[in-house]
Amino acid sequence: MTKQNFEPFYHYWSKAREEGVHLFPYHALDAAAVGRLLVEALPRWSQTLAQLSGLSLERLPDWISFLFSIHDLGKLSSHCFQNKVPDAYLRLTSKPPPPAPGFVPRHDFLGWYLWNEIPFPNRQKGLVEAWLAPMADAKKADLEDLISLMNPWVLPIFGHHGLPPREANTADSSLWQTRDRDVALAFVQAMAQRFLPDGLPFDSDALHFDDNLDRFKHASWLLAGGMVMADWLGSNSRWFSPTDQPMALDHYWHGIALPNAKTALEQSGLIPAISRPAQGLVGLYPGLTTPSPMQQAVEALSLTDAPLLAILEDVTGGGKTEAAIVLAQRIMAQGRADGIYFALPTMTTANAIHARVQPIVHKFYEQDGPKPVILLTHGKSHLYEEKLTKAAPPPGEEESQAQANLWLRDSRKKGLLAHVGVGTLDQALMGILPLKHQSLRLLGLANKVLIVDEVHACDQYLLELLQRLLAFHAAHGGSAILLSATLPRGMRAELIEAFARGRSLAEGRDQNRPDSPPQNTSYPLLTTSLGGALIEEPVACQERLHHRVECVSLDTEAAVFDHLTHAAEAGGCACWIRNSVDDAREAYSALRQRLGGDRVHLFHARFALADRMDIEQRILTRFGKDSTLDNRRGQVVVATQVVEQSLDIDFDAMVSDLAPADLLIQRAGRLQRHERGVRPGGLVKRLGVLMPSLEEPVDEGWYARLFPRGAYVYPHHGRLYLTAWWLSKNGGFSIPGDARDWIESVYGEASQAHIPEALIAAQIKAEGADMSAKSLAKLNAISFKTGYQSGNGWRDDAHPPTRLGEPTLPLYLARQVGLEVRPWREEGSYPWDLSALSVRRGRVAEEARDATTPLLKWAREAIGKAADHGVVVVLKEIEKGRWQGSAHNEQGRVVTITYDPELGLGFEA
């Protein structure tokens, strides 16, 4: 092919790198080739696309190839994109580049404007009308209907950078020269001729228009994820090197694009590994020769081809995690999933599960075929997995698999694409929020069993988002396993209904709820929703896990000090769980005065990350399963809620501030958790609860007087009263026998009638806040029915609204040493990350404007782009071990910040 007989689109470039220029039609075919092979490489993706859209699997490869080939049409605008590399433009056109207009949209937005809005001669709706009009005339079809049916397919294509293109305020024709528009139309026609010789894979039959439009919208979410993935792979010069030499499109397609796409998929780690037959509990855990009743129940569970929701409620130590893994592996063995994603409540619990799962991942998959990739996916995973990214491939692992590990690990956005992912619930929820690259997260989840732990810990906002996630997951054919100590029956019903609603949407129906809401009050309990049938199966509790926790009411902090001192003097170890960080700091300081500094420890979330990790490790060593009597003797820990879920530790004695019933059950799980025989001093399993008196008349300040800070942490003062009343009436609680009754006495609908009149106003206010939170979650989340669509609510994922509450930001601690500024902790490859912690914007909003400004500038430059989303505070040592700096709050007032590696972060007026 000579320069004279080039088609016009050969005179445009798509990628310009140091190693050369890649012509526009070639990158278009690169992405199309990846898309075409994705249909075969990800059969669950393509089958779900076909099921949701109603298109045949036979037409899907050509249809995906065409759609993916036109994703970069916006790059054909000479004075909005092509002129960005003047040398390339001059060489390809033999003309100087045209000047840029005043407003230059991104090329993905440019493509959408051209497609839908920039007028063509005698056309009002842009390129789509110019292209489809002859087709509509030939078929005597309604052109408007045909365009409407195309948009759910094409909008995700132009959203290939992770966000849907925004609607244009005006169809500004100056963005596109006439020649560029004609070239774009010619390119679309060429791609249609190549990939759609039989025309569109659907028609605009008026009888089926509404049904088809709904179906196409439903399919658009998965299509968007596939497009992002194809563009990422097709843009990677590792597999697609720049080519500027002319050749026939057929030659490039068959000789270069398709072979390179095949290599890219093989080396990227995206091809599903081959699932092994069901291994069962003993196969996965040879040391567990005696399965727990819950583990036996999931092994005996009958499975079908329908998406499964399983809710496992069992006592702490009942083997829920292992049971969930056994069930997930059974679902994979049946061909209903290709992997697992573990969604944990905190980064610490995610780290722990990752350590437990990593050694057995190879048992999920056959040795022949792609090697599985397991990734830790939370926001700080790079600090815990640093060694994995630098390690050489394990023995026997091919170089291509090492590349796959690196490709998947180079961005947190790709984490959910790994065969097995372990992270926080937030990472999964980002798939149903209007955030950049949410479609990639949904795509990663779609072929996995979703396991969510500690579901009972969800507040109303988080619960609403989880319901939306379950609906999407079921609609995409996924199964989910939810784990909890105990769930209020109402919460269980909402989760089941959400999953059933998503399953019905996938089947093209509005409603497909189980025959009846859950009714069984047994505990432990296995609840399953499968194909619309709800089964509630009571499960026995292991005899060794039956226990009674006696409770004693303590109505003053002085009484708590005496209680803890008695335990320590008896040779035991004790823990006091406080409801706020400042309460914990004050209690720690007071106990140090009484017991001595070497016997009291403080653990909360307001430490720099490295300090928090060190404290966590010391707590695990001193109070964990393998701790010794000498290590534990006479030691006291003052902590916040961070010890409820994260650490496998136990204490001989425990006190908790009054908290909701489910949290007290959770906290009591750290009381004499491990088998140690007779405890020092004969300490029995008794939980002390610091709570207001129930003997005096209850007024509106009943809880807040004793817990002025905790009153904001737990605003449902009526539920706190019900918790205390039930506990006092029963003198403690038995597990499993009392768990369900206690929870329903606090959260059940009938329980509200027992709240004292004086607390009704506070309870109504808290419930109103809950309703607002649910409404906000519904407003924030994307809608499956509306399909992938543009709008102004989309944002970057730097501050995802996965949790409700006052916004937080990272605070980076810098130490002033002479005339230098250094990170608080200087070890490792990420010292500034290790020197950071989260703070509420209400307390710290911006950096200080004072004499340390040059030091601030140096610190920000050292931190890099991450500093743009946070605040840097320069600390100066004011006395040994105590550092001080300043910042400004939202009102612009100076905030004095103190930091002590023993006390953590503090604020002074």
XYZ file of C-alpha atoms in Angstrom, residues 336-865:
530
model
C -20.488 -20.986 38.879
C -17.475 -18.784 39.735
C -13.812 -18.384 38.810
C -12.515 -16.936 42.067
C -13.252 -15.334 45.429
C -13.212 -11.841 46.863
C -13.010 -11.498 50.649
C -14.527 -8.215 51.840
C -13.426 -7.494 55.429
C -14.400 -4.637 57.757
C -10.860 -3.328 58.327
C -7.422 -3.427 56.756
C -6.127 -5.383 59.749
C -8.697 -8.149 59.335
C -7.931 -8.206 55.608
C -4.237 -8.695 56.341
C -5.076 -11.574 58.686
C -7.353 -13.318 56.164
C -4.777 -12.848 53.398
C -2.206 -14.634 55.549
C -4.678 -17.484 56.146
C -5.806 -17.861 52.533
C -2.536 -17.477 50.676
C -1.163 -20.931 51.620
C -4.261 -22.754 50.288
C -5.038 -20.817 47.081
C -3.291 -23.467 44.996
C -5.875 -25.998 46.230
C -8.656 -24.061 44.491
C -7.166 -24.565 41.017
C -5.665 -27.243 38.805
C -1.896 -27.189 38.435
C -2.167 -27.276 34.655
C -3.267 -23.977 33.199
C -2.936 -20.368 34.354
C -1.441 -19.906 37.798
C -3.779 -18.117 40.217
C -2.955 -14.628 41.432
C -3.929 -13.638 44.986
C -3.866 -9.939 45.841
C -4.318 -7.876 48.959
C -6.352 -4.945 47.660
C -6.957 -2.404 50.430
C -5.585 1.148 50.422
C -2.404 0.290 52.349
C -1.752 -3.092 50.793
C 1.510 -1.873 49.262
C 2.942 -1.550 52.766
C 2.106 -5.164 53.633
C 2.842 -6.700 50.230
C 5.984 -4.784 49.365
C 8.033 -7.949 49.451
C 5.680 -9.680 47.001
C 6.149 -7.084 44.281
C 9.936 -7.386 44.516
C 10.208 -11.150 44.957
C 11.395 -13.412 42.186
C 8.822 -15.818 40.725
C 8.311 -18.913 42.918
C 9.960 -22.109 41.677
C 8.185 -23.395 38.591
C 6.308 -20.161 37.944
C 6.652 -19.017 34.372
C 8.017 -15.587 33.509
C 4.654 -14.714 31.978
C 3.002 -15.302 35.343
C 5.523 -13.039 37.037
C 4.528 -10.366 34.517
C 0.884 -11.039 35.312
C 1.513 -10.472 38.981
C 3.267 -7.193 38.229
C 0.578 -5.994 35.800
C -2.231 -6.681 38.254
C -0.338 -5.179 41.181
C 0.679 -1.935 39.504
C -2.679 -0.331 40.284
C -5.127 -0.847 43.125
C -7.937 -0.427 40.575
C -6.972 -3.802 39.093
C -6.960 -5.655 42.395
C -10.434 -7.130 42.070
C -9.458 -8.663 38.708
C -7.086 -11.109 40.438
C -8.264 -14.690 40.814
C -8.479 -14.308 44.589
C -8.724 -10.878 46.179
C -8.601 -9.972 49.861
C -9.455 -6.446 50.904
C -11.922 -4.251 52.678
C -15.631 -4.012 51.984
C -14.947 -0.463 50.788
C -13.079 -1.761 47.726
C -16.100 -3.803 46.677
C -18.546 -0.982 47.407
C -16.583 1.304 45.093
C -18.017 -0.819 42.292
C -21.541 0.518 42.922
C -20.622 4.165 43.494
C -20.206 6.710 40.672
C -16.412 6.684 40.881
C -13.740 6.477 38.261
C -13.119 2.866 37.195
C -16.085 1.505 39.163
C -16.915 -0.608 36.116
C -13.563 -2.371 36.391
C -14.329 -3.285 39.997
C -17.769 -4.619 39.062
C -16.184 -6.651 36.285
C -13.683 -8.127 38.731
C -16.429 -9.101 41.181
C -18.829 -10.503 38.591
C -17.094 -13.858 38.225
C -16.322 -14.329 41.909
C -17.931 -15.570 45.076
C -18.252 -12.500 47.274
C -17.553 -13.236 50.966
C -18.434 -10.404 53.375
C -17.418 -10.783 57.017
C -18.733 -9.034 60.165
C -21.942 -7.952 58.424
C -23.550 -7.055 61.744
C -21.068 -4.172 62.064
C -22.647 -2.284 59.139
C -24.401 0.959 59.991
C -27.497 1.981 58.024
C -25.513 3.765 55.331
C -23.135 0.859 54.832
C -26.006 -1.637 54.942
C -27.849 0.185 52.159
C -24.737 0.204 49.980
C -24.182 -3.493 50.691
C -27.730 -4.209 49.559
C -27.094 -2.393 46.283
C -23.861 -4.338 45.825
C -25.673 -7.642 46.420
C -28.328 -6.690 43.865
C -25.683 -5.919 41.226
C -23.744 -9.063 42.067
C -26.809 -11.286 41.749
C -27.798 -9.574 38.494
C -24.362 -10.413 37.124
C -24.813 -14.053 38.107
C -22.587 -13.972 41.178
C -22.993 -15.777 44.493
C -22.413 -14.232 47.917
C -21.655 -15.535 51.408
C -22.282 -13.274 54.395
C -20.739 -13.967 57.804
C -21.869 -12.585 61.136
C -21.989 -13.335 64.823
C -25.702 -12.456 64.939
C -27.959 -10.417 62.692
C -31.205 -8.723 63.641
C -33.987 -10.443 61.707
C -34.886 -7.194 59.933
C -31.347 -6.787 58.616
C -31.298 -10.389 57.424
C -34.576 -9.836 55.558
C -33.245 -6.712 53.813
C -30.121 -8.489 52.600
C -32.078 -11.452 51.265
C -34.551 -9.203 49.477
C -31.762 -7.161 47.845
C -30.092 -10.281 46.445
C -33.406 -11.647 45.171
C -34.182 -8.312 43.531
C -30.892 -8.397 41.618
C -31.458 -11.975 40.547
C -34.875 -11.061 39.165
C -33.435 -8.129 37.203
C -31.026 -10.508 35.514
C -34.005 -12.630 34.535
C -35.859 -9.639 33.114
C -38.428 -9.427 35.909
C -39.055 -6.671 38.407
C -39.669 -8.888 41.415
C -38.481 -12.335 42.430
C -38.469 -12.302 46.190
C -38.415 -15.414 48.357
C -41.822 -16.801 49.242
C -41.678 -15.348 52.756
C -39.340 -13.223 54.868
C -37.013 -15.025 57.299
C -38.720 -16.219 60.474
C -36.391 -18.679 62.168
C -34.879 -17.444 65.431
C -32.512 -20.376 66.001
C -28.847 -19.692 66.602
C -26.455 -20.646 65.060
C -28.297 -20.502 61.727
C -27.552 -21.114 58.053
C -29.870 -19.139 55.753
C -29.780 -19.701 52.000
C -31.620 -18.045 49.136
C -31.342 -20.047 45.947
C -33.536 -19.509 42.909
C -36.180 -17.744 44.977
C -36.411 -20.474 47.618
C -35.517 -19.451 51.165
C -34.202 -22.134 53.518
C -33.381 -21.512 57.183
C -31.421 -24.364 58.703
C -30.705 -24.403 62.449
C -27.124 -25.465 63.161
C -25.772 -26.949 66.373
C -23.093 -25.170 68.377
C -20.003 -27.086 69.385
C -20.101 -28.028 73.040
C -16.740 -26.388 73.725
C -18.110 -23.037 72.529
C -21.070 -22.986 74.910
C -20.210 -20.483 77.606
C -21.683 -18.114 80.088
C -20.408 -14.554 80.541
C -21.275 -13.074 83.906
C -21.648 -9.318 83.922
C -21.108 -6.734 86.609
C -22.335 -3.151 86.387
C -19.804 -0.426 87.150
C -21.186 3.095 87.408
C -18.009 5.174 87.861
C -14.553 5.243 86.325
C -13.122 4.808 89.807
C -14.960 1.490 90.059
C -13.403 0.454 86.740
C -9.912 1.340 87.989
C -10.500 -0.860 91.051
C -11.826 -3.714 88.893
C -8.801 -3.624 86.562
C -6.328 -3.209 89.398
C -7.770 -6.247 91.169
C -7.293 -8.362 88.040
C -3.737 -7.122 87.549
C -2.782 -7.645 91.189
C -4.174 -11.182 90.971
C -1.616 -11.878 88.237
C -4.036 -11.672 85.329
C -4.211 -9.408 82.322
C -7.122 -7.092 81.599
C -8.555 -4.852 78.902
C -10.804 -1.799 79.023
C -12.550 -1.006 75.729
C -13.541 2.643 75.556
C -15.924 4.252 73.088
C -13.710 7.208 72.080
C -10.008 7.835 71.562
C -9.870 10.768 73.984
C -11.557 8.681 76.703
C -8.969 5.949 76.102
C -6.059 8.391 76.309
C -7.307 9.819 79.609
C -7.940 6.389 81.125
C -4.487 5.218 80.029
C -2.805 8.161 81.702
C -4.749 7.612 84.937
C -3.955 3.885 85.039
C -0.259 4.549 84.448
C -0.274 6.690 87.575
C -1.824 3.815 89.510
C -0.066 0.731 88.065
C 3.132 2.075 86.540
C 4.056 2.816 82.931
C 5.477 -0.609 82.111
C 2.201 -2.393 82.893
C -0.314 -0.327 80.901
C -0.677 -0.221 77.128
C -2.726 2.022 74.837
C -4.164 0.981 71.466
C -6.358 3.111 69.227
C -6.533 4.318 65.626
C -4.973 7.751 66.108
C -1.355 6.664 65.750
C 0.886 7.044 62.714
C 0.517 3.854 60.720
C 3.973 2.487 61.529
C 3.461 3.130 65.245
C 0.039 1.504 65.096
C 1.480 -1.561 63.361
C 4.194 -1.825 66.027
C 1.647 -1.536 68.844
C -0.593 -4.093 67.177
C 2.283 -6.554 66.923
C 3.214 -6.011 70.582
C -0.412 -6.578 71.624
C -0.552 -9.780 69.560
C 2.703 -11.044 71.023
C 1.749 -10.260 74.625
C -1.945 -11.288 74.550
C -2.304 -13.532 71.482
C -2.939 -17.239 71.297
C 0.729 -18.134 71.842
C 1.354 -15.616 74.643
C 2.833 -16.871 77.898
C 1.761 -16.387 81.501
C 4.877 -14.312 82.192
C 4.146 -11.977 79.265
C 0.566 -11.449 80.374
C 0.965 -11.201 84.146
C -0.311 -7.934 85.594
C -0.704 -6.213 82.222
C -3.599 -3.887 81.291
C -4.624 -2.646 77.843
C -6.791 0.412 77.277
C -8.178 0.299 73.761
C -10.947 1.522 71.484
C -13.077 -0.485 69.082
C -9.946 -1.522 67.126
C -9.714 -4.703 69.245
C -13.308 -5.826 68.547
C -12.717 -7.397 65.158
C -9.096 -7.209 64.231
C -6.976 -9.264 66.587
C -6.963 -12.855 67.840
C -6.196 -11.953 71.448
C -7.693 -12.741 74.840
C -7.687 -11.318 78.348
C -8.354 -12.748 81.772
C -10.602 -9.818 82.706
C -12.391 -7.189 80.656
C -14.377 -3.979 81.061
C -16.311 -2.249 78.308
C -18.015 1.095 78.141
C -21.732 0.544 77.506
C -22.224 -0.090 73.776
C -24.962 -1.746 71.688
C -25.656 -5.417 72.465
C -24.064 -6.856 69.332
C -20.837 -4.969 70.030
C -20.745 -6.147 73.651
C -21.065 -9.728 72.393
C -18.215 -9.031 69.975
C -16.057 -7.465 72.664
C -16.730 -10.296 75.080
C -15.280 -12.581 72.398
C -11.856 -11.357 73.560
C -12.575 -12.363 77.174
C -10.875 -15.685 78.016
C -11.063 -16.548 74.300
C -8.351 -19.220 74.312
C -8.110 -22.371 76.356
C -5.628 -21.665 79.177
C -6.964 -23.713 82.094
C -7.570 -21.953 85.402
C -6.971 -18.228 85.055
C -4.604 -16.414 87.447
C -6.183 -15.622 90.786
C -9.192 -17.747 89.845
C -10.550 -14.950 87.643
C -13.862 -16.078 86.183
C -15.352 -15.101 82.826
C -16.894 -11.840 83.931
C -17.451 -8.748 81.816
C -17.514 -5.449 83.638
C -19.723 -2.875 81.929
C -19.340 0.805 82.738
C -22.917 2.050 82.495
C -25.268 4.624 84.017
C -27.410 3.455 86.890
C -30.777 1.888 86.068
C -32.113 2.396 89.601
C -32.511 6.153 89.402
C -35.130 7.821 87.176
C -33.961 7.989 83.562
C -33.760 11.453 82.008
C -32.535 12.647 78.627
C -28.935 12.917 79.869
C -28.891 9.343 81.196
C -26.096 8.192 78.854
C -24.406 11.481 77.941
C -23.507 12.430 81.540
C -21.258 9.401 81.919
C -20.138 9.339 78.275
C -20.183 12.896 76.881
C -17.983 11.814 73.967
C -19.479 8.349 73.534
C -22.933 9.914 73.225
C -21.923 11.069 69.733
C -20.355 7.728 68.800
C -23.515 5.771 69.677
C -26.493 8.137 69.333
C -29.188 5.455 69.786
C -29.517 6.036 73.520
C -32.780 4.105 73.610
C -31.036 0.992 72.293
C -28.245 1.482 74.801
C -30.845 1.552 77.569
C -32.421 -1.665 76.248
C -28.970 -3.265 76.124
C -28.255 -2.310 79.739
C -31.734 -3.254 80.939
C -31.580 -6.754 79.392
C -28.065 -7.295 80.709
C -28.951 -6.199 84.234
C -32.099 -8.310 84.262
C -30.215 -11.443 83.224
C -26.952 -10.836 85.089
C -24.982 -11.773 82.006
C -25.545 -13.820 78.882
C -25.078 -17.350 77.596
C -23.760 -18.162 74.138
C -25.417 -19.414 72.013
C -28.655 -19.523 74.007
C -29.185 -15.835 74.744
C -27.656 -14.207 71.667
C -30.787 -14.018 69.500
C -33.089 -12.949 72.325
C -30.739 -10.162 73.407
C -30.296 -8.843 69.856
C -34.016 -8.853 69.087
C -34.765 -7.252 72.473
C -32.637 -4.328 71.355
C -33.197 -4.162 67.586
C -36.564 -5.851 67.073
C -39.643 -3.778 66.228
C -41.411 -4.703 69.471
C -38.452 -3.572 71.568
C -39.037 0.115 70.886
C -42.064 0.126 73.193
C -39.765 -0.479 76.196
C -37.628 2.636 75.732
C -38.162 5.157 78.576
C -40.095 8.276 77.644
C -37.130 10.527 78.440
C -35.015 8.816 75.756
C -37.651 8.734 73.017
C -36.612 12.094 71.570
C -32.967 11.022 71.248
C -34.032 7.704 69.749
C -36.303 9.391 67.196
C -33.474 11.749 66.278
C -31.079 8.831 65.806
C -33.612 6.906 63.734
C -34.168 10.008 61.624
C -30.424 10.161 61.029
C -30.540 6.490 60.020
C -33.298 7.190 57.497
C -31.289 10.097 56.120
C -28.244 7.841 55.877
C -30.211 5.219 53.944
C -31.566 7.898 51.617
C -28.095 9.303 51.066
C -26.748 5.842 50.274
C -29.510 5.314 47.716
C -28.732 8.691 46.206
C -24.982 8.041 46.113
C -25.163 4.558 44.604
C -25.541 3.839 40.902
C -28.695 2.190 39.574
C -28.679 -1.081 37.695
C -31.889 -0.194 35.862
C -30.729 3.133 34.453
C -27.617 1.625 32.932
C -24.197 3.197 32.492
C -24.956 6.851 31.936
C -23.420 10.277 32.075
C -24.087 12.794 34.781
C -22.398 15.307 37.058
C -22.269 13.053 40.114
C -19.226 11.063 38.983
C -15.941 11.718 40.732
C -12.404 10.458 41.153
C -11.863 7.724 43.731
C -9.522 9.674 46.032
C -12.318 10.173 48.588
C -14.903 7.444 47.933
C -18.148 7.850 49.922
C -18.092 4.257 51.160
C -18.592 5.286 54.789
C -20.884 7.872 56.273
C -19.632 10.304 58.836
C -17.517 13.367 58.958
C -15.079 13.397 56.006
C -11.497 12.446 56.807
C -8.170 13.180 55.218
C -4.641 11.826 55.649
C -2.431 13.738 58.064
C 1.280 13.356 57.290
C 3.576 13.749 60.323
C 6.954 15.365 59.619
C 9.702 15.803 62.220
C 11.773 18.958 62.290
C 15.367 18.028 63.057
C 17.530 21.128 63.022
C 16.992 22.763 59.651
C 15.757 19.517 58.066
C 12.345 17.915 57.849
C 11.951 14.148 57.853
C 9.030 11.712 57.864
C 8.002 10.618 61.353
C 9.093 7.072 60.494
C 11.924 6.718 57.973
C 12.079 2.975 57.325
C 10.906 1.068 54.254
C 10.086 2.211 50.748
C 7.036 4.229 51.813
C 8.112 6.287 54.844
C 5.479 8.985 54.367
C 2.660 6.444 54.194
C 3.996 4.919 57.403
C 4.013 8.401 58.960
C 0.367 9.156 58.159
C -2.987 8.665 59.877
C -6.577 9.695 59.177
C -8.156 12.672 60.922
C -11.570 14.282 60.724
C -11.772 17.384 58.564
C -13.673 19.070 61.360
C -10.476 19.033 63.414
C -7.831 19.569 60.747
C -8.593 21.014 57.320
C -5.462 22.739 56.041
C -1.827 23.325 56.802
C -0.418 26.000 59.079
C 0.567 29.331 57.578
C 3.547 30.222 59.738
C 7.315 30.224 59.929
C 7.590 26.532 59.045
C 6.312 27.167 55.507
C 9.668 26.300 53.806
C 9.754 23.026 55.732
C 6.173 22.326 54.689
C 7.111 22.896 51.069
C 10.035 20.485 51.317
C 7.848 17.861 52.984
C 5.107 18.187 50.359
C 7.643 17.805 47.574
C 9.001 14.661 49.246
C 5.518 13.173 49.693
C 4.505 13.869 46.095
C 0.980 13.849 44.677
